[in-house]
Amino acid sequence: EKSYKAIRQLTEKLGIYPPHSPKTDEDIKKEQGIHELNQAKLLSELKIAELERQVIQLKTQIQLGSKDYIQKLEERLKELDVAKKAYKRRAHSLESELSNVVDSHTQEYRTLKLDQEELYSMLGELQQMTGVRIPVEVEGLQQTLSKGVLSDSDSLHPEDRCLRVIRPAVNKALPLVEDLKQQLKATESTLSSTMSLYGENFNDKEELETFFEHFSSFVLLYRQVKQYNLLQEDEQRAYERQQARYKEEQKIKELQEIAAREGRTNADSVIEQLRNPDHA
């Protein structure tokens, strides 16, 4: 009866922590999408590296006097520009997907940690209260009632008060114990899946103990790097705008110089005609 009350209290506490849902098709697709994006990003990196190598070779050939390579160089430079733009899009998509996953796991990992710590803490409390492990005691009592000494009519009268107290309590406790098992199993399954995604082994005691600390550090570092990358992108865009303005100013300046030269040439021609009217 004491064990039953303890398990009932535990189940009531667990009521505020609903079991984690199994991995959905959407979750699986999201993980596959991240994997495919990462593969596409790696392929883009390889293509860019190969094109850059070809560009260097073509520039070397041109410097050595091989003018036939100029057209090939222009083609490779265009391909390289297209590849870099595609890479940037894929990298941005991958970063966006990873950001969503990290944000999702950041919210989820607190619940995971709380669930796991709460479950083990409650089991520890019950073990201290009852002196035996839960749910072993309830299952043991059930075995005793069905097959053990409490099932032997020669040893115990069927209407014995001991049975009237124990049997109802055990019957009520069994589904509660099963709920507890399922809750613990669901929590450990979700935690194992999450750890696996980050390259950690749930069955490794040391990795299990340090996972939440490592994950917190990872989230902090990830956000710092993301913020740094955003600042770098802003600086790059500002630099590109500055370069575009500079080129535009240079172009205007060149056009003005050309116009000035043409004006001087026309003026010189008119003066020459005035000096030599016969020649005109």
PDB file of C-alpha atoms in Angstrom, residues 74-263:
ATOM      1  CA  GLU A  74      36.004  33.923 -69.794  1.00  0.00           C
ATOM      2  CA  GLU A  75      33.776  30.824 -69.903  1.00  0.00           C
ATOM      3  CA  ARG A  76      35.344  29.388 -66.750  1.00  0.00           C
ATOM      4  CA  LEU A  77      35.012  32.705 -64.926  1.00  0.00           C
ATOM      5  CA  LYS A  78      31.308  32.802 -65.791  1.00  0.00           C
ATOM      6  CA  GLU A  79      30.881  29.200 -64.595  1.00  0.00           C
ATOM      7  CA  LEU A  80      32.769  30.058 -61.418  1.00  0.00           C
ATOM      8  CA  ASP A  81      30.492  33.032 -60.759  1.00  0.00           C
ATOM      9  CA  VAL A  82      27.385  30.865 -61.262  1.00  0.00           C
ATOM     10  CA  ALA A  83      28.820  28.125 -59.012  1.00  0.00           C
ATOM     11  CA  LYS A  84      29.626  30.607 -56.243  1.00  0.00           C
ATOM     12  CA  LYS A  85      26.107  32.050 -56.359  1.00  0.00           C
ATOM     13  CA  ALA A  86      24.613  28.533 -56.209  1.00  0.00           C
ATOM     14  CA  TYR A  87      26.925  27.675 -53.318  1.00  0.00           C
ATOM     15  CA  LYS A  88      25.879  30.828 -51.460  1.00  0.00           C
ATOM     16  CA  ARG A  89      22.194  29.928 -51.893  1.00  0.00           C
ATOM     17  CA  ARG A  90      22.758  26.367 -50.682  1.00  0.00           C
ATOM     18  CA  ALA A  91      24.883  27.515 -47.755  1.00  0.00           C
ATOM     19  CA  HIS A  92      22.184  30.027 -46.778  1.00  0.00           C
ATOM     20  CA  SER A  93      19.457  27.348 -47.032  1.00  0.00           C
ATOM     21  CA  LEU A  94      21.552  24.926 -44.991  1.00  0.00           C
ATOM     22  CA  GLU A  95      22.246  27.564 -42.339  1.00  0.00           C
ATOM     23  CA  SER A  96      18.547  28.412 -42.191  1.00  0.00           C
ATOM     24  CA  GLU A  97      17.554  24.745 -41.755  1.00  0.00           C
ATOM     25  CA  LEU A  98      20.265  24.166 -39.145  1.00  0.00           C
ATOM     26  CA  SER A  99      19.162  27.311 -37.335  1.00  0.00           C
ATOM     27  CA  ASN A 100      15.599  25.960 -37.155  1.00  0.00           C
ATOM     28  CA  VAL A 101      16.867  22.599 -35.855  1.00  0.00           C
ATOM     29  CA  VAL A 102      19.079  24.247 -33.240  1.00  0.00           C
ATOM     30  CA  ASP A 103      16.236  26.511 -32.087  1.00  0.00           C
ATOM     31  CA  SER A 104      13.900  23.513 -31.903  1.00  0.00           C
ATOM     32  CA  HIS A 105      16.409  21.425 -29.958  1.00  0.00           C
ATOM     33  CA  THR A 106      17.252  24.360 -27.690  1.00  0.00           C
ATOM     34  CA  GLN A 107      13.611  24.474 -26.609  1.00  0.00           C
ATOM     35  CA  GLU A 108      13.335  20.701 -26.430  1.00  0.00           C
ATOM     36  CA  TYR A 109      16.546  19.904 -24.582  1.00  0.00           C
ATOM     37  CA  ARG A 110      15.439  21.725 -21.416  1.00  0.00           C
ATOM     38  CA  THR A 111      12.333  19.533 -21.292  1.00  0.00           C
ATOM     39  CA  LEU A 112      14.422  16.439 -22.035  1.00  0.00           C
ATOM     40  CA  LYS A 113      16.835  17.270 -19.262  1.00  0.00           C
ATOM     41  CA  LEU A 114      14.019  18.058 -16.839  1.00  0.00           C
ATOM     42  CA  ASP A 115      12.134  14.876 -17.755  1.00  0.00           C
ATOM     43  CA  GLN A 116      15.157  12.641 -17.361  1.00  0.00           C
ATOM     44  CA  GLU A 117      16.365  14.219 -14.127  1.00  0.00           C
ATOM     45  CA  GLU A 118      12.829  14.312 -12.719  1.00  0.00           C
ATOM     46  CA  LEU A 119      12.173  10.671 -13.567  1.00  0.00           C
ATOM     47  CA  TYR A 120      15.421   9.384 -12.086  1.00  0.00           C
ATOM     48  CA  SER A 121      15.003  11.630  -9.043  1.00  0.00           C
ATOM     49  CA  MET A 122      11.479  10.341  -8.424  1.00  0.00           C
ATOM     50  CA  LEU A 123      12.591   6.746  -8.849  1.00  0.00           C
ATOM     51  CA  GLY A 124      15.376   7.402  -6.352  1.00  0.00           C
ATOM     52  CA  GLU A 125      12.910   8.891  -3.869  1.00  0.00           C
ATOM     53  CA  LEU A 126      10.617   5.897  -4.239  1.00  0.00           C
ATOM     54  CA  GLN A 127      13.516   3.524  -3.759  1.00  0.00           C
ATOM     55  CA  GLN A 128      14.407   5.275  -0.488  1.00  0.00           C
ATOM     56  CA  MET A 129      10.788   5.267   0.677  1.00  0.00           C
ATOM     57  CA  THR A 130      10.140   1.610  -0.083  1.00  0.00           C
ATOM     58  CA  GLY A 131      13.606   0.142   0.274  1.00  0.00           C
ATOM     59  CA  VAL A 132      13.329  -1.642  -3.086  1.00  0.00           C
ATOM     60  CA  ARG A 133      13.457  -0.658  -6.734  1.00  0.00           C
ATOM     61  CA  ILE A 134      10.286   0.479  -8.497  1.00  0.00           C
ATOM     62  CA  PRO A 135       8.721  -1.016 -10.568  1.00  0.00           C
ATOM     63  CA  VAL A 136      10.389  -4.270  -9.482  1.00  0.00           C
ATOM     64  CA  GLU A 137       8.412  -4.328  -6.227  1.00  0.00           C
ATOM     65  CA  VAL A 138       5.013  -3.977  -7.891  1.00  0.00           C
ATOM     66  CA  GLU A 139       5.837  -6.614 -10.481  1.00  0.00           C
ATOM     67  CA  GLY A 140       7.195  -8.850  -7.740  1.00  0.00           C
ATOM     68  CA  LEU A 141       3.986  -8.490  -5.765  1.00  0.00           C
ATOM     69  CA  GLN A 142       1.990  -9.331  -8.879  1.00  0.00           C
ATOM     70  CA  GLN A 143       4.082 -12.482  -9.348  1.00  0.00           C
ATOM     71  CA  THR A 144       3.506 -13.388  -5.698  1.00  0.00           C
ATOM     72  CA  LEU A 145      -0.238 -12.854  -6.050  1.00  0.00           C
ATOM     73  CA  SER A 146      -0.539 -14.902  -9.232  1.00  0.00           C
ATOM     74  CA  LYS A 147       2.063 -17.633  -8.713  1.00  0.00           C
ATOM     75  CA  GLY A 148       3.717 -17.183  -5.325  1.00  0.00           C
ATOM     76  CA  VAL A 149       2.789 -17.800  -1.708  1.00  0.00           C
ATOM     77  CA  LEU A 150      -0.084 -15.299  -1.781  1.00  0.00           C
ATOM     78  CA  SER A 151      -1.758 -17.420  -4.445  1.00  0.00           C
ATOM     79  CA  ASP A 152      -1.591 -20.576  -2.335  1.00  0.00           C
ATOM     80  CA  SER A 153      -4.954 -21.144  -0.649  1.00  0.00           C
ATOM     81  CA  ASP A 154      -3.313 -23.573   1.772  1.00  0.00           C
ATOM     82  CA  SER A 155      -0.987 -20.836   3.016  1.00  0.00           C
ATOM     83  CA  LEU A 156      -3.456 -17.937   3.007  1.00  0.00           C
ATOM     84  CA  HIS A 157      -7.230 -17.723   3.146  1.00  0.00           C
ATOM     85  CA  PRO A 158      -8.727 -16.161  -0.044  1.00  0.00           C
ATOM     86  CA  GLU A 159     -10.593 -13.624   2.121  1.00  0.00           C
ATOM     87  CA  ASP A 160      -7.533 -12.775   4.196  1.00  0.00           C
ATOM     88  CA  ARG A 161      -7.300  -9.039   4.888  1.00  0.00           C
ATOM     89  CA  CYS A 162      -3.733  -9.035   3.566  1.00  0.00           C
ATOM     90  CA  LEU A 163      -5.008  -9.988   0.102  1.00  0.00           C
ATOM     91  CA  ARG A 164      -7.859  -7.458   0.271  1.00  0.00           C
ATOM     92  CA  VAL A 165      -5.324  -4.691   0.909  1.00  0.00           C
ATOM     93  CA  ILE A 166      -2.570  -5.817  -1.431  1.00  0.00           C
ATOM     94  CA  ARG A 167      -4.464  -7.011  -4.509  1.00  0.00           C
ATOM     95  CA  PRO A 168      -6.449  -3.785  -5.253  1.00  0.00           C
ATOM     96  CA  ALA A 169      -3.363  -1.668  -4.614  1.00  0.00           C
ATOM     97  CA  VAL A 170      -1.249  -3.791  -6.946  1.00  0.00           C
ATOM     98  CA  ASN A 171      -3.952  -3.856  -9.633  1.00  0.00           C
ATOM     99  CA  LYS A 172      -4.094  -0.056  -9.552  1.00  0.00           C
ATOM    100  CA  ALA A 173      -0.326   0.287  -9.359  1.00  0.00           C
ATOM    101  CA  LEU A 174       0.465  -1.912 -12.381  1.00  0.00           C
ATOM    102  CA  PRO A 175      -0.899   0.473 -15.073  1.00  0.00           C
ATOM    103  CA  LEU A 176       0.775   3.359 -13.268  1.00  0.00           C
ATOM    104  CA  VAL A 177       4.077   1.514 -13.369  1.00  0.00           C
ATOM    105  CA  GLU A 178       3.540   0.801 -17.068  1.00  0.00           C
ATOM    106  CA  ASP A 179       2.884   4.498 -17.675  1.00  0.00           C
ATOM    107  CA  LEU A 180       6.087   5.289 -15.834  1.00  0.00           C
ATOM    108  CA  LYS A 181       8.007   2.807 -17.978  1.00  0.00           C
ATOM    109  CA  GLN A 182       6.581   4.255 -21.182  1.00  0.00           C
ATOM    110  CA  GLN A 183       7.345   7.800 -20.050  1.00  0.00           C
ATOM    111  CA  LEU A 184      10.928   6.891 -19.226  1.00  0.00           C
ATOM    112  CA  LYS A 185      11.287   4.932 -22.470  1.00  0.00           C
ATOM    113  CA  ALA A 186       9.911   7.831 -24.558  1.00  0.00           C
ATOM    114  CA  THR A 187      12.188  10.328 -22.832  1.00  0.00           C
ATOM    115  CA  GLU A 188      15.266   8.142 -23.283  1.00  0.00           C
ATOM    116  CA  SER A 189      14.347   7.436 -26.921  1.00  0.00           C
ATOM    117  CA  THR A 190      14.007  11.146 -27.716  1.00  0.00           C
ATOM    118  CA  LEU A 191      17.212  11.930 -25.853  1.00  0.00           C
ATOM    119  CA  SER A 192      19.051   9.107 -27.650  1.00  0.00           C
ATOM    120  CA  SER A 193      17.844  10.375 -31.042  1.00  0.00           C
ATOM    121  CA  THR A 194      18.856  13.952 -30.232  1.00  0.00           C
ATOM    122  CA  MET A 195      22.282  12.877 -28.960  1.00  0.00           C
ATOM    123  CA  SER A 196      22.815  10.747 -32.070  1.00  0.00           C
ATOM    124  CA  LEU A 197      22.103  13.747 -34.303  1.00  0.00           C
ATOM    125  CA  TYR A 198      24.966  15.584 -32.581  1.00  0.00           C
ATOM    126  CA  GLY A 199      27.344  12.622 -32.716  1.00  0.00           C
ATOM    127  CA  GLU A 200      26.921  11.586 -29.070  1.00  0.00           C
ATOM    128  CA  ASN A 201      26.269   8.059 -27.815  1.00  0.00           C
ATOM    129  CA  PHE A 202      23.349   7.674 -25.402  1.00  0.00           C
ATOM    130  CA  ASN A 203      24.766   4.370 -24.136  1.00  0.00           C
ATOM    131  CA  ASP A 204      28.065   5.992 -23.169  1.00  0.00           C
ATOM    132  CA  LYS A 205      27.701   7.025 -19.525  1.00  0.00           C
ATOM    133  CA  GLU A 206      30.276   9.822 -19.753  1.00  0.00           C
ATOM    134  CA  GLU A 207      28.752  11.285 -22.936  1.00  0.00           C
ATOM    135  CA  LEU A 208      25.274  11.049 -21.406  1.00  0.00           C
ATOM    136  CA  GLU A 209      26.379  12.958 -18.309  1.00  0.00           C
ATOM    137  CA  THR A 210      28.122  15.721 -20.283  1.00  0.00           C
ATOM    138  CA  PHE A 211      25.710  16.021 -23.238  1.00  0.00           C
ATOM    139  CA  PHE A 212      23.564  18.870 -21.905  1.00  0.00           C
ATOM    140  CA  GLU A 213      26.619  20.886 -20.927  1.00  0.00           C
ATOM    141  CA  HIS A 214      28.177  20.310 -24.366  1.00  0.00           C
ATOM    142  CA  PHE A 215      24.913  21.129 -26.114  1.00  0.00           C
ATOM    143  CA  SER A 216      24.537  24.392 -24.193  1.00  0.00           C
ATOM    144  CA  SER A 217      28.094  25.349 -25.182  1.00  0.00           C
ATOM    145  CA  PHE A 218      27.354  24.406 -28.795  1.00  0.00           C
ATOM    146  CA  VAL A 219      24.203  26.555 -28.918  1.00  0.00           C
ATOM    147  CA  LEU A 220      26.080  29.525 -27.436  1.00  0.00           C
ATOM    148  CA  LEU A 221      28.972  29.130 -29.894  1.00  0.00           C
ATOM    149  CA  TYR A 222      26.605  28.588 -32.827  1.00  0.00           C
ATOM    150  CA  ARG A 223      24.748  31.814 -32.088  1.00  0.00           C
ATOM    151  CA  GLN A 224      28.009  33.737 -31.714  1.00  0.00           C
ATOM    152  CA  VAL A 225      29.282  32.417 -35.054  1.00  0.00           C
ATOM    153  CA  LYS A 226      25.942  33.125 -36.716  1.00  0.00           C
ATOM    154  CA  GLN A 227      26.001  36.711 -35.441  1.00  0.00           C
ATOM    155  CA  TYR A 228      29.596  37.076 -36.639  1.00  0.00           C
ATOM    156  CA  ASN A 229      28.649  35.754 -40.098  1.00  0.00           C
ATOM    157  CA  LEU A 230      25.737  38.188 -40.321  1.00  0.00           C
ATOM    158  CA  LEU A 231      28.071  41.080 -39.498  1.00  0.00           C
ATOM    159  CA  GLN A 232      30.555  39.819 -42.093  1.00  0.00           C
ATOM    160  CA  GLU A 233      27.802  39.673 -44.716  1.00  0.00           C
ATOM    161  CA  ASP A 234      26.733  43.229 -43.869  1.00  0.00           C
ATOM    162  CA  GLU A 235      30.326  44.401 -44.211  1.00  0.00           C
ATOM    163  CA  GLN A 236      30.695  42.551 -47.514  1.00  0.00           C
ATOM    164  CA  ARG A 237      27.509  44.119 -48.895  1.00  0.00           C
ATOM    165  CA  ALA A 238      28.678  47.570 -47.775  1.00  0.00           C
ATOM    166  CA  TYR A 239      32.039  46.953 -49.468  1.00  0.00           C
ATOM    167  CA  GLU A 240      30.334  45.816 -52.686  1.00  0.00           C
ATOM    168  CA  ARG A 241      28.129  48.937 -52.681  1.00  0.00           C
ATOM    169  CA  GLN A 242      31.214  51.088 -52.153  1.00  0.00           C
ATOM    170  CA  GLN A 243      33.012  49.342 -55.018  1.00  0.00           C
ATOM    171  CA  ALA A 244      29.976  49.789 -57.275  1.00  0.00           C
ATOM    172  CA  ARG A 245      29.848  53.512 -56.473  1.00  0.00           C
ATOM    173  CA  TYR A 246      33.579  53.825 -57.093  1.00  0.00           C
ATOM    174  CA  LYS A 247      33.295  52.092 -60.475  1.00  0.00           C
ATOM    175  CA  GLU A 248      30.348  54.291 -61.405  1.00  0.00           C
ATOM    176  CA  GLU A 249      32.300  57.407 -60.444  1.00  0.00           C
ATOM    177  CA  GLN A 250      35.303  56.195 -62.441  1.00  0.00           C
ATOM    178  CA  LYS A 251      33.086  55.529 -65.449  1.00  0.00           C
ATOM    179  CA  ILE A 252      31.567  59.023 -65.242  1.00  0.00           C
ATOM    180  CA  LYS A 253      35.037  60.509 -64.895  1.00  0.00           C
ATOM    181  CA  GLU A 254      36.269  58.606 -67.961  1.00  0.00           C
ATOM    182  CA  LEU A 255      33.249  59.741 -69.976  1.00  0.00           C
ATOM    183  CA  GLN A 256      33.882  63.322 -68.906  1.00  0.00           C
ATOM    184  CA  GLU A 257      37.538  63.054 -69.911  1.00  0.00           C
ATOM    185  CA  ILE A 258      36.566  61.586 -73.290  1.00  0.00           C
ATOM    186  CA  ALA A 259      34.053  64.385 -73.819  1.00  0.00           C
ATOM    187  CA  ALA A 260      36.664  66.966 -72.821  1.00  0.00           C
ATOM    188  CA  ARG A 261      39.210  65.483 -75.223  1.00  0.00           C
ATOM    189  CA  GLU A 262      36.674  65.443 -78.026  1.00  0.00           C
ATOM    190  CA  GLY A 263      35.781  69.062 -77.215  1.00  0.00           C
TER     191      GLY A 263
END
